[in-house]
Amino acid sequence: MKIKDIQVYVNCPDRNFVTVRIETDNGLYGLGDATLNGRELAVVAYLVEHIKPCLIGKDAHQIEDIWQYLYKGAYWRRGPITITAISGIDMALWDLKGKAAGLPVYQLLGGKSRTKMKVYGHANGNTIAETLDNLGKLIGQGYEAVRLQCAIPGLSSTYGILKGEKDYFELQRNRPLPPEQAWDTNKYLNFIPELFRQARSKYGEEIELLHDVHSRLSPIEAGRLGKALEPYHLLFLEDAVTAENQANYRLLRQTTVTPLAVGETFNSIWDAKELIETQSIDYLRAAATHAGGITAMRRMADFAALYKVRTAPHGPPDISPIGHAAHAHLNSWAPNFGIQEFVGFGGAQMTAVFRHPLRFEEGYLHLNDSPGLGVDFVVEEAEKYPYKRSYLPVSRLGDGTLWDW
Ligand code: CS2
Ligand code: MG
């Protein structure tokens, strides 16, 4: 099964996505997600200029060899641009292998470890009352786990809050330059415990609650927050601190029993190695689209399992339905799957462009048995939505210091 051609598409149905399409000499094609929010064109160039010429004529069945060839052959290893490009190729090759075998990818990984996948939804609000109303709506839809994010009183804007936009897609696609958002750690730390106190008081102990700090604290500030949230027993506190220095989490781990999750910005198992070996985290948030595709995620899941760390793949609106489908196959197989972040399937434009094998029901995702990843990408629809440059925000403290967003 030789690679005959590789097309790379960057389109903006609801928001920008990068899609890899690999065609083979036996008439099949495979699809992969190579979206990198705010840096899409760098990945497109990497795929078209540097990867595509090397792969034409190669055997598409050689998934591992191609992964090693693209990873080691670049010499300049790792990094989000390189690994997101490799991820898109890798997903497309697994899609092809499944189609050639007439089997869903999860069967190629070892079969199903579960019949459905637990997800967590997002409840956001400009006030605690609004956030809790949205939590109630998700509970009514059957979610058993919900992430809470709320605007911080006294701050003009903060991560995860829609303000006037109708959804994340509208929020993310209209940023011709990086928006500057204010941040104040003290206001945040003084406010968030009250959000969870009220959530528990209103909805009881059963619903599993999560929160994303989005990498804004120091280890000891995160320890203060983790301890303050212990009475509300979160499923996990995400991105409490950045993990470039993995030792941050060893320090944090000594201060609180609130479970910890990190990894959405990881692009290599090396980013997680020490965190896992020292059992400094409970959930690994790496994503197939940014961490090296299915080949890399399988390796990370197996390594994490040795240390009782579970997977909780990143599932934001800026991973395409192809990436979400890749997660569904990995989540079906992984014995140490924890939970999947789920923000819905997007609007009419998304469903016109992307076909996926997933069904949401009562707090769980169900995966059908279509061969490969079970996805499709309608090129003529996608081309109606040309790429539109858009950036992620940046954060600044009150004195102008550039901060983690
Ligand atoms: C967030 C993401 O979903 C999450 O956990 O951290 O929405 C993140 O902000 C975006 O993926 C950035 O592009
Ligand atoms: Mg996050």
GROMACS .gro file of C-alpha atoms and ligand atoms in nm:
model
  419
    1MET     CA    1   0.000   0.000   0.000
    2LYS     CA    2   0.222   0.284  -0.129
    3ILE     CA    3   0.168   0.652  -0.051
    4LYS     CA    4   0.068   0.814  -0.380
    5ASP     CA    5  -0.010   1.169  -0.265
    6ILE     CA    6  -0.052   1.384   0.046
    7GLN     CA    7  -0.284   1.684   0.059
    8VAL     CA    8  -0.288   1.934   0.347
    9TYR     CA    9  -0.592   2.155   0.404
   10VAL     CA   10  -0.630   2.455   0.636
   11ASN     CA   11  -0.988   2.576   0.666
   12CYS     CA   12  -1.206   2.770   0.903
   13PRO     CA   13  -1.544   2.599   0.955
   14ASP     CA   14  -1.629   2.761   1.290
   15ARG     CA   15  -1.251   2.792   1.355
   16ASN     CA   16  -0.918   2.702   1.185
   17PHE     CA   17  -0.829   2.334   1.141
   18VAL     CA   18  -0.541   2.165   0.958
   19THR     CA   19  -0.634   1.834   0.793
   20VAL     CA   20  -0.392   1.581   0.642
   21ARG     CA   21  -0.518   1.349   0.366
   22ILE     CA   22  -0.290   1.064   0.251
   23GLU     CA   23  -0.383   0.880  -0.069
   24THR     CA   24  -0.246   0.535  -0.153
   25ASP     CA   25  -0.198   0.341  -0.477
   26ASN     CA   26  -0.484   0.104  -0.389
   27GLY     CA   27  -0.742   0.383  -0.393
   28LEU     CA   28  -0.772   0.437  -0.017
   29TYR     CA   29  -0.717   0.760   0.174
   30GLY     CA   30  -0.643   0.830   0.539
   31LEU     CA   31  -0.715   1.143   0.742
   32GLY     CA   32  -0.527   1.311   1.026
   33ASP     CA   33  -0.562   1.624   1.241
   34ALA     CA   34  -0.263   1.861   1.247
   35THR     CA   35  -0.426   2.170   1.400
   36LEU     CA   36  -0.209   2.394   1.618
   37ASN     CA   37  -0.417   2.683   1.748
   38GLY     CA   38  -0.258   3.015   1.644
   39ARG     CA   39   0.033   2.855   1.452
   40GLU     CA   40  -0.157   2.657   1.187
   41LEU     CA   41   0.039   2.775   0.880
   42ALA     CA   42   0.373   2.674   1.034
   43VAL     CA   43   0.246   2.316   1.052
   44VAL     CA   44   0.107   2.333   0.698
   45ALA     CA   45   0.446   2.448   0.566
   46TYR     CA   46   0.626   2.176   0.763
   47LEU     CA   47   0.397   1.911   0.617
   48VAL     CA   48   0.401   2.034   0.256
   49GLU     CA   49   0.763   2.149   0.225
   50HIS     CA   50   0.948   1.907   0.453
   51ILE     CA   51   0.743   1.590   0.511
   52LYS     CA   52   0.543   1.530   0.191
   53PRO     CA   53   0.840   1.489  -0.051
   54CYS     CA   54   0.997   1.224   0.178
   55LEU     CA   55   0.685   1.007   0.209
   56ILE     CA   56   0.566   0.971  -0.151
   57GLY     CA   57   0.627   0.609  -0.254
   58LYS     CA   58   0.673   0.478   0.103
   59ASP     CA   59   0.467   0.183   0.230
   60ALA     CA   60   0.175   0.332   0.428
   61HIS     CA   61   0.164   0.016   0.642
   62GLN     CA   62   0.503   0.108   0.795
   63ILE     CA   63   0.351   0.334   1.061
   64GLU     CA   64   0.622   0.292   1.325
   65ASP     CA   65   0.909   0.322   1.078
   66ILE     CA   66   0.759   0.639   0.927
   67TRP     CA   67   0.711   0.782   1.279
   68GLN     CA   68   1.078   0.717   1.363
   69TYR     CA   69   1.188   0.845   1.022
   70LEU     CA   70   1.004   1.175   1.071
   71TYR     CA   71   1.104   1.211   1.439
   72LYS     CA   72   1.473   1.113   1.424
   73GLY     CA   73   1.522   1.208   1.060
   74ALA     CA   74   1.443   1.573   1.134
   75TYR     CA   75   1.751   1.579   1.360
   76TRP     CA   76   1.592   1.881   1.535
   77ARG     CA   77   1.368   1.670   1.755
   78ARG     CA   78   1.044   1.752   1.934
   79GLY     CA   79   0.858   2.086   1.949
   80PRO     CA   80   0.489   2.158   1.879
   81ILE     CA   81   0.525   2.233   1.506
   82THR     CA   82   0.725   1.920   1.420
   83ILE     CA   83   0.521   1.686   1.639
   84THR     CA   84   0.181   1.823   1.533
   85ALA     CA   85   0.285   1.761   1.171
   86ILE     CA   86   0.396   1.406   1.259
   87SER     CA   87   0.070   1.357   1.452
   88GLY     CA   88  -0.139   1.437   1.143
   89ILE     CA   89   0.057   1.190   0.931
   90ASP     CA   90   0.041   0.922   1.202
   91MET     CA   91  -0.336   0.947   1.247
   92ALA     CA   92  -0.386   0.923   0.868
   93LEU     CA   93  -0.166   0.611   0.851
   94TRP     CA   94  -0.363   0.440   1.131
   95ASP     CA   95  -0.685   0.538   0.949
   96LEU     CA   96  -0.547   0.379   0.631
   97LYS     CA   97  -0.433   0.061   0.807
   98GLY     CA   98  -0.777   0.018   0.961
   99LYS     CA   99  -0.951   0.077   0.629
  100ALA     CA  100  -0.718  -0.172   0.454
  101ALA     CA  101  -0.789  -0.432   0.726
  102GLY     CA  102  -1.163  -0.351   0.743
  103LEU     CA  103  -1.124  -0.292   1.118
  104PRO     CA  104  -1.173   0.009   1.349
  105VAL     CA  105  -0.840   0.138   1.484
  106TYR     CA  106  -0.923   0.034   1.841
  107GLN     CA  107  -0.919  -0.328   1.720
  108LEU     CA  108  -0.565  -0.279   1.589
  109LEU     CA  109  -0.463  -0.146   1.933
  110GLY     CA  110  -0.594  -0.455   2.113
  111GLY     CA  111  -0.971  -0.424   2.120
  112LYS     CA  112  -1.213  -0.251   2.356
  113SER     CA  113  -1.148  -0.226   2.730
  114ARG     CA  114  -1.491  -0.056   2.781
  115THR     CA  115  -1.822  -0.016   2.601
  116LYS     CA  116  -1.838   0.363   2.636
  117MET     CA  117  -1.614   0.655   2.738
  118LYS     CA  118  -1.686   0.888   3.027
  119VAL     CA  119  -1.656   1.257   2.940
  120TYR     CA  120  -1.651   1.584   3.127
  121GLY     CA  121  -1.828   1.893   2.997
  122HIS     CA  122  -1.763   2.263   3.053
  123ALA     CA  123  -1.978   2.490   3.271
  124ASN     CA  124  -1.860   2.852   3.239
  125GLY     CA  125  -2.010   3.174   3.367
  126ASN     CA  126  -1.958   3.544   3.421
  127THR     CA  127  -2.079   3.493   3.778
  128ILE     CA  128  -2.097   3.201   4.021
  129ALA     CA  129  -2.474   3.194   3.977
  130GLU     CA  130  -2.444   3.169   3.599
  131THR     CA  131  -2.173   2.903   3.623
  132LEU     CA  132  -2.387   2.695   3.860
  133ASP     CA  133  -2.691   2.732   3.632
  134ASN     CA  134  -2.481   2.593   3.348
  135LEU     CA  135  -2.359   2.315   3.576
  136GLY     CA  136  -2.723   2.226   3.643
  137LYS     CA  137  -2.797   2.216   3.270
  138LEU     CA  138  -2.511   1.971   3.209
  139ILE     CA  139  -2.622   1.753   3.501
  140GLY     CA  140  -2.964   1.752   3.337
  141GLN     CA  141  -2.803   1.625   3.014
  142GLY     CA  142  -2.655   1.333   3.205
  143TYR     CA  143  -2.297   1.453   3.255
  144GLU     CA  144  -2.139   1.285   3.559
  145ALA     CA  145  -1.834   1.516   3.548
  146VAL     CA  146  -1.818   1.891   3.478
  147ARG     CA  147  -1.539   2.147   3.466
  148LEU     CA  148  -1.620   2.481   3.628
  149GLN     CA  149  -1.466   2.807   3.507
  150CYS     CA  150  -1.589   3.146   3.624
  151ALA     CA  151  -1.498   3.508   3.558
  152ILE     CA  152  -1.296   3.653   3.843
  153PRO     CA  153  -1.457   3.961   4.004
  154GLY     CA  154  -1.242   4.265   3.933
  155LEU     CA  155  -1.075   4.116   3.622
  156SER     CA  156  -1.187   4.239   3.277
  157SER     CA  157  -1.158   3.888   3.126
  158THR     CA  158  -1.011   3.547   3.199
  159TYR     CA  159  -0.956   3.204   3.045
  160GLY     CA  160  -1.259   2.993   2.955
  161ILE     CA  161  -1.523   3.265   2.986
  162LEU     CA  162  -1.732   3.338   2.678
  163LYS     CA  163  -1.846   3.685   2.784
  164GLY     CA  164  -2.058   3.794   2.483
  165GLU     CA  165  -1.966   3.518   2.236
  166LYS     CA  166  -2.216   3.238   2.176
  167ASP     CA  167  -1.955   2.958   2.196
  168TYR     CA  168  -1.583   2.880   2.196
  169PHE     CA  169  -1.573   2.874   1.818
  170GLU     CA  170  -1.694   3.232   1.788
  171LEU     CA  171  -1.456   3.331   2.069
  172GLN     CA  172  -1.155   3.171   1.901
  173ARG     CA  173  -1.199   3.270   1.538
  174ASN     CA  174  -1.205   3.648   1.570
  175ARG     CA  175  -0.857   3.731   1.698
  176PRO     CA  176  -0.657   3.908   1.421
  177LEU     CA  177  -0.394   3.984   1.688
  178PRO     CA  178  -0.341   3.828   2.033
  179PRO     CA  179  -0.599   3.980   2.271
  180GLU     CA  180  -0.443   4.101   2.596
  181GLN     CA  181  -0.619   3.978   2.908
  182ALA     CA  182  -0.564   4.096   3.266
  183TRP     CA  183  -0.461   3.857   3.543
  184ASP     CA  184  -0.441   3.885   3.920
  185THR     CA  185  -0.342   3.575   4.116
  186ASN     CA  186  -0.458   3.708   4.450
  187LYS     CA  187  -0.809   3.785   4.323
  188TYR     CA  188  -0.823   3.440   4.165
  189LEU     CA  189  -0.704   3.249   4.473
  190ASN     CA  190  -0.945   3.438   4.698
  191PHE     CA  191  -1.239   3.362   4.469
  192ILE     CA  192  -1.222   3.009   4.326
  193PRO     CA  193  -1.279   2.812   4.651
  194GLU     CA  194  -1.614   2.993   4.693
  195LEU     CA  195  -1.719   2.877   4.344
  196PHE     CA  196  -1.670   2.514   4.448
  197ARG     CA  197  -1.819   2.563   4.795
  198GLN     CA  198  -2.139   2.687   4.635
  199ALA     CA  199  -2.133   2.412   4.371
  200ARG     CA  200  -2.116   2.142   4.639
  201SER     CA  201  -2.375   2.318   4.852
  202LYS     CA  202  -2.619   2.337   4.559
  203TYR     CA  203  -2.556   2.005   4.380
  204GLY     CA  204  -2.417   1.777   4.650
  205GLU     CA  205  -2.121   1.539   4.659
  206GLU     CA  206  -2.198   1.303   4.368
  207ILE     CA  207  -2.121   1.516   4.062
  208GLU     CA  208  -1.751   1.507   3.976
  209LEU     CA  209  -1.604   1.857   3.949
  210LEU     CA  210  -1.289   1.976   3.775
  211HIS     CA  211  -1.109   2.306   3.724
  212ASP     CA  212  -0.844   2.433   3.480
  213VAL     CA  213  -0.593   2.677   3.631
  214HIS     CA  214  -0.437   2.717   3.289
  215SER     CA  215  -0.078   2.726   3.418
  216ARG     CA  216  -0.098   3.054   3.606
  217LEU     CA  217   0.029   2.972   3.953
  218SER     CA  218   0.358   2.904   4.128
  219PRO     CA  219   0.387   2.564   4.298
  220ILE     CA  220   0.314   2.704   4.643
  221GLU     CA  221   0.019   2.913   4.517
  222ALA     CA  222  -0.114   2.598   4.351
  223GLY     CA  223  -0.063   2.414   4.680
  224ARG     CA  224  -0.272   2.679   4.856
  225LEU     CA  225  -0.548   2.636   4.597
  226GLY     CA  226  -0.528   2.255   4.604
  227LYS     CA  227  -0.563   2.254   4.984
  228ALA     CA  228  -0.849   2.506   4.977
  229LEU     CA  229  -1.034   2.281   4.728
  230GLU     CA  230  -0.982   1.955   4.922
  231PRO     CA  231  -1.321   1.980   5.099
  232TYR     CA  232  -1.485   1.979   4.752
  233HIS     CA  233  -1.290   1.669   4.632
  234LEU     CA  234  -1.229   1.761   4.265
  235LEU     CA  235  -1.174   1.484   4.010
  236PHE     CA  236  -0.866   1.684   3.915
  237LEU     CA  237  -0.712   2.029   3.913
  238GLU     CA  238  -0.565   2.089   3.569
  239ASP     CA  239  -0.252   2.281   3.468
  240ALA     CA  240  -0.202   2.414   3.820
  241VAL     CA  241   0.152   2.515   3.720
  242THR     CA  242   0.352   2.493   3.398
  243ALA     CA  243   0.550   2.170   3.362
  244GLU     CA  244   0.859   2.277   3.169
  245ASN     CA  245   1.024   2.220   3.507
  246GLN     CA  246   0.866   1.888   3.595
  247ALA     CA  247   1.001   1.927   3.951
  248ASN     CA  248   0.725   2.186   4.007
  249TYR     CA  249   0.482   1.900   4.047
  250ARG     CA  250   0.698   1.713   4.299
  251LEU     CA  251   0.682   2.023   4.517
  252LEU     CA  252   0.310   2.071   4.457
  253ARG     CA  253   0.236   1.706   4.527
  254GLN     CA  254   0.367   1.741   4.883
  255THR     CA  255   0.117   2.015   4.965
  256THR     CA  256  -0.223   1.878   4.865
  257VAL     CA  257  -0.424   1.560   4.797
  258THR     CA  258  -0.630   1.729   4.526
  259PRO     CA  259  -0.562   1.512   4.217
  260LEU     CA  260  -0.348   1.680   3.951
  261ALA     CA  261  -0.364   1.673   3.571
  262VAL     CA  262  -0.127   1.823   3.313
  263GLY     CA  263  -0.011   1.766   2.959
  264GLU     CA  264  -0.220   1.940   2.693
  265THR     CA  265   0.085   2.131   2.569
  266PHE     CA  266   0.314   1.823   2.577
  267ASN     CA  267   0.457   1.704   2.249
  268SER     CA  268   0.671   1.417   2.371
  269ILE     CA  269   0.676   1.138   2.629
  270TRP     CA  270   0.988   1.311   2.763
  271ASP     CA  271   0.767   1.604   2.872
  272ALA     CA  272   0.584   1.363   3.104
  273LYS     CA  273   0.853   1.111   3.202
  274GLU     CA  274   0.956   1.255   3.540
  275LEU     CA  275   0.598   1.358   3.628
  276ILE     CA  276   0.486   0.999   3.577
  277GLU     CA  277   0.789   0.825   3.733
  278THR     CA  278   0.759   1.032   4.051
  279GLN     CA  279   0.380   0.987   4.051
  280SER     CA  280   0.350   1.364   4.077
  281ILE     CA  281   0.035   1.365   3.864
  282ASP     CA  282  -0.281   1.157   3.846
  283TYR     CA  283  -0.396   1.226   3.489
  284LEU     CA  284  -0.197   1.281   3.170
  285ARG     CA  285  -0.367   1.532   2.940
  286ALA     CA  286  -0.157   1.478   2.625
  287ALA     CA  287  -0.348   1.499   2.294
  288ALA     CA  288  -0.301   1.281   1.984
  289THR     CA  289  -0.292   1.595   1.767
  290HIS     CA  290   0.001   1.755   1.954
  291ALA     CA  291   0.190   1.466   2.117
  292GLY     CA  292   0.275   1.249   1.817
  293GLY     CA  293  -0.047   1.081   1.707
  294ILE     CA  294  -0.180   0.739   1.802
  295THR     CA  295   0.167   0.579   1.793
  296ALA     CA  296   0.299   0.818   2.060
  297MET     CA  297  -0.018   0.824   2.271
  298ARG     CA  298  -0.017   0.444   2.294
  299ARG     CA  299   0.341   0.454   2.425
  300MET     CA  300   0.255   0.723   2.679
  301ALA     CA  301  -0.057   0.540   2.801
  302ASP     CA  302   0.141   0.220   2.859
  303PHE     CA  303   0.419   0.405   3.044
  304ALA     CA  304   0.167   0.595   3.257
  305ALA     CA  305  -0.013   0.271   3.348
  306LEU     CA  306   0.303   0.143   3.522
  307TYR     CA  307   0.264   0.428   3.774
  308LYS     CA  308  -0.114   0.430   3.814
  309VAL     CA  309  -0.147   0.746   3.608
  310ARG     CA  310  -0.459   0.761   3.393
  311THR     CA  311  -0.519   0.926   3.057
  312ALA     CA  312  -0.747   1.229   3.017
  313PRO     CA  313  -0.683   1.343   2.660
  314HIS     CA  314  -0.715   1.715   2.589
  315GLY     CA  315  -1.043   1.773   2.405
  316PRO     CA  316  -1.080   2.145   2.324
  317PRO     CA  317  -1.259   2.307   2.029
  318ASP     CA  318  -0.921   2.350   1.856
  319ILE     CA  319  -0.870   1.979   1.794
  320SER     CA  320  -1.070   1.864   1.492
  321PRO     CA  321  -1.330   1.583   1.494
  322ILE     CA  322  -1.054   1.368   1.340
  323GLY     CA  323  -0.839   1.422   1.649
  324HIS     CA  324  -1.138   1.359   1.874
  325ALA     CA  325  -1.206   1.034   1.685
  326ALA     CA  326  -0.842   0.928   1.735
  327HIS     CA  327  -0.892   0.985   2.109
  328ALA     CA  328  -1.208   0.774   2.104
  329HIS     CA  329  -1.016   0.477   1.960
  330LEU     CA  330  -0.734   0.523   2.211
  331ASN     CA  331  -0.984   0.567   2.498
  332SER     CA  332  -1.173   0.252   2.392
  333TRP     CA  333  -0.852   0.051   2.413
  334ALA     CA  334  -0.644   0.204   2.696
  335PRO     CA  335  -0.683   0.002   3.017
  336ASN     CA  336  -0.585   0.314   3.214
  337PHE     CA  337  -0.824   0.554   3.040
  338GLY     CA  338  -0.954   0.809   3.290
  339ILE     CA  339  -1.187   1.060   3.130
  340GLN     CA  340  -1.226   1.255   2.803
  341GLU     CA  341  -1.278   1.629   2.782
  342PHE     CA  342  -1.576   1.696   2.555
  343VAL     CA  343  -1.700   2.031   2.424
  344GLY     CA  344  -1.954   1.903   2.169
  345PHE     CA  345  -1.925   1.853   1.795
  346GLY     CA  346  -1.949   2.217   1.683
  347GLY     CA  347  -2.208   2.383   1.460
  348ALA     CA  348  -2.351   2.330   1.112
  349GLN     CA  349  -2.028   2.426   0.933
  350MET     CA  350  -1.829   2.169   1.133
  351THR     CA  351  -2.075   1.887   1.071
  352ALA     CA  352  -2.084   1.973   0.698
  353VAL     CA  353  -1.704   1.946   0.674
  354PHE     CA  354  -1.624   1.664   0.918
  355ARG     CA  355  -1.791   1.326   0.960
  356HIS     CA  356  -1.711   1.137   1.281
  357PRO     CA  357  -1.804   0.803   1.444
  358LEU     CA  358  -1.911   0.941   1.782
  359ARG     CA  359  -2.240   0.967   1.968
  360PHE     CA  360  -2.288   1.149   2.300
  361GLU     CA  361  -2.540   0.997   2.540
  362GLU     CA  362  -2.596   1.061   2.910
  363GLY     CA  363  -2.241   1.168   2.994
  364TYR     CA  364  -2.061   0.914   2.776
  365LEU     CA  365  -1.927   0.895   2.421
  366HIS     CA  366  -1.999   0.591   2.209
  367LEU     CA  367  -1.780   0.491   1.912
  368ASN     CA  368  -1.918   0.304   1.613
  369ASP     CA  369  -1.737   0.023   1.433
  370SER     CA  370  -1.650   0.197   1.106
  371PRO     CA  371  -1.313   0.086   0.969
  372GLY     CA  372  -1.010   0.304   1.037
  373LEU     CA  373  -1.086   0.614   1.247
  374GLY     CA  374  -1.442   0.630   1.110
  375VAL     CA  375  -1.403   0.990   0.997
  376ASP     CA  376  -1.444   1.182   0.675
  377PHE     CA  377  -1.351   1.526   0.550
  378VAL     CA  378  -1.564   1.686   0.277
  379VAL     CA  379  -1.313   1.889   0.076
  380GLU     CA  380  -1.567   2.086  -0.129
  381GLU     CA  381  -1.743   2.190   0.192
  382ALA     CA  382  -1.417   2.276   0.368
  383GLU     CA  383  -1.306   2.498   0.083
  384LYS     CA  384  -1.606   2.722   0.148
  385TYR     CA  385  -1.433   2.829   0.473
  386PRO     CA  386  -1.085   2.967   0.402
  387TYR     CA  387  -0.823   3.000   0.675
  388LYS     CA  388  -0.850   3.318   0.881
  389ARG     CA  389  -0.551   3.409   1.097
  390SER     CA  390  -0.646   3.404   1.464
  391TYR     CA  391  -0.437   3.408   1.780
  392LEU     CA  392  -0.459   3.285   2.135
  393PRO     CA  393  -0.469   3.562   2.399
  394VAL     CA  394  -0.182   3.673   2.619
  395SER     CA  395  -0.210   3.766   2.987
  396ARG     CA  396  -0.061   4.061   3.170
  397LEU     CA  397  -0.049   4.148   3.540
  398GLY     CA  398  -0.168   4.487   3.658
  399ASP     CA  399   0.187   4.626   3.630
  400GLY     CA  400   0.215   4.507   3.270
  401THR     CA  401   0.420   4.191   3.337
  402LEU     CA  402   0.356   3.933   3.063
  403TRP     CA  403   0.206   3.628   3.233
  404ASP     CA  404   0.099   3.271   3.148
  405TRP     CA  405  -0.236   3.274   2.971
  406CS2     C1  406  -0.800   2.435   2.763
  406CS2     C2  407  -0.794   2.457   2.615
  406CS2     O1  408  -0.963   2.272   2.723
  406CS2     C3  409  -0.869   2.303   2.795
  406CS2     O2  410  -0.828   2.234   2.888
  406CS2     O3  411  -0.676   2.440   2.826
  406CS2     O4  412  -0.917   2.508   2.576
  406CS2     C4  413  -0.684   2.552   2.566
  406CS2     O5  414  -0.705   2.680   2.621
  406CS2     C5  415  -0.688   2.559   2.414
  406CS2     O6  416  -0.677   2.431   2.362
  406CS2     C6  417  -0.575   2.646   2.360
  406CS2     O7  418  -0.577   2.644   2.221
  407MG      MG  419  -0.657   2.300   2.978
   0.00000   0.00000   0.00000
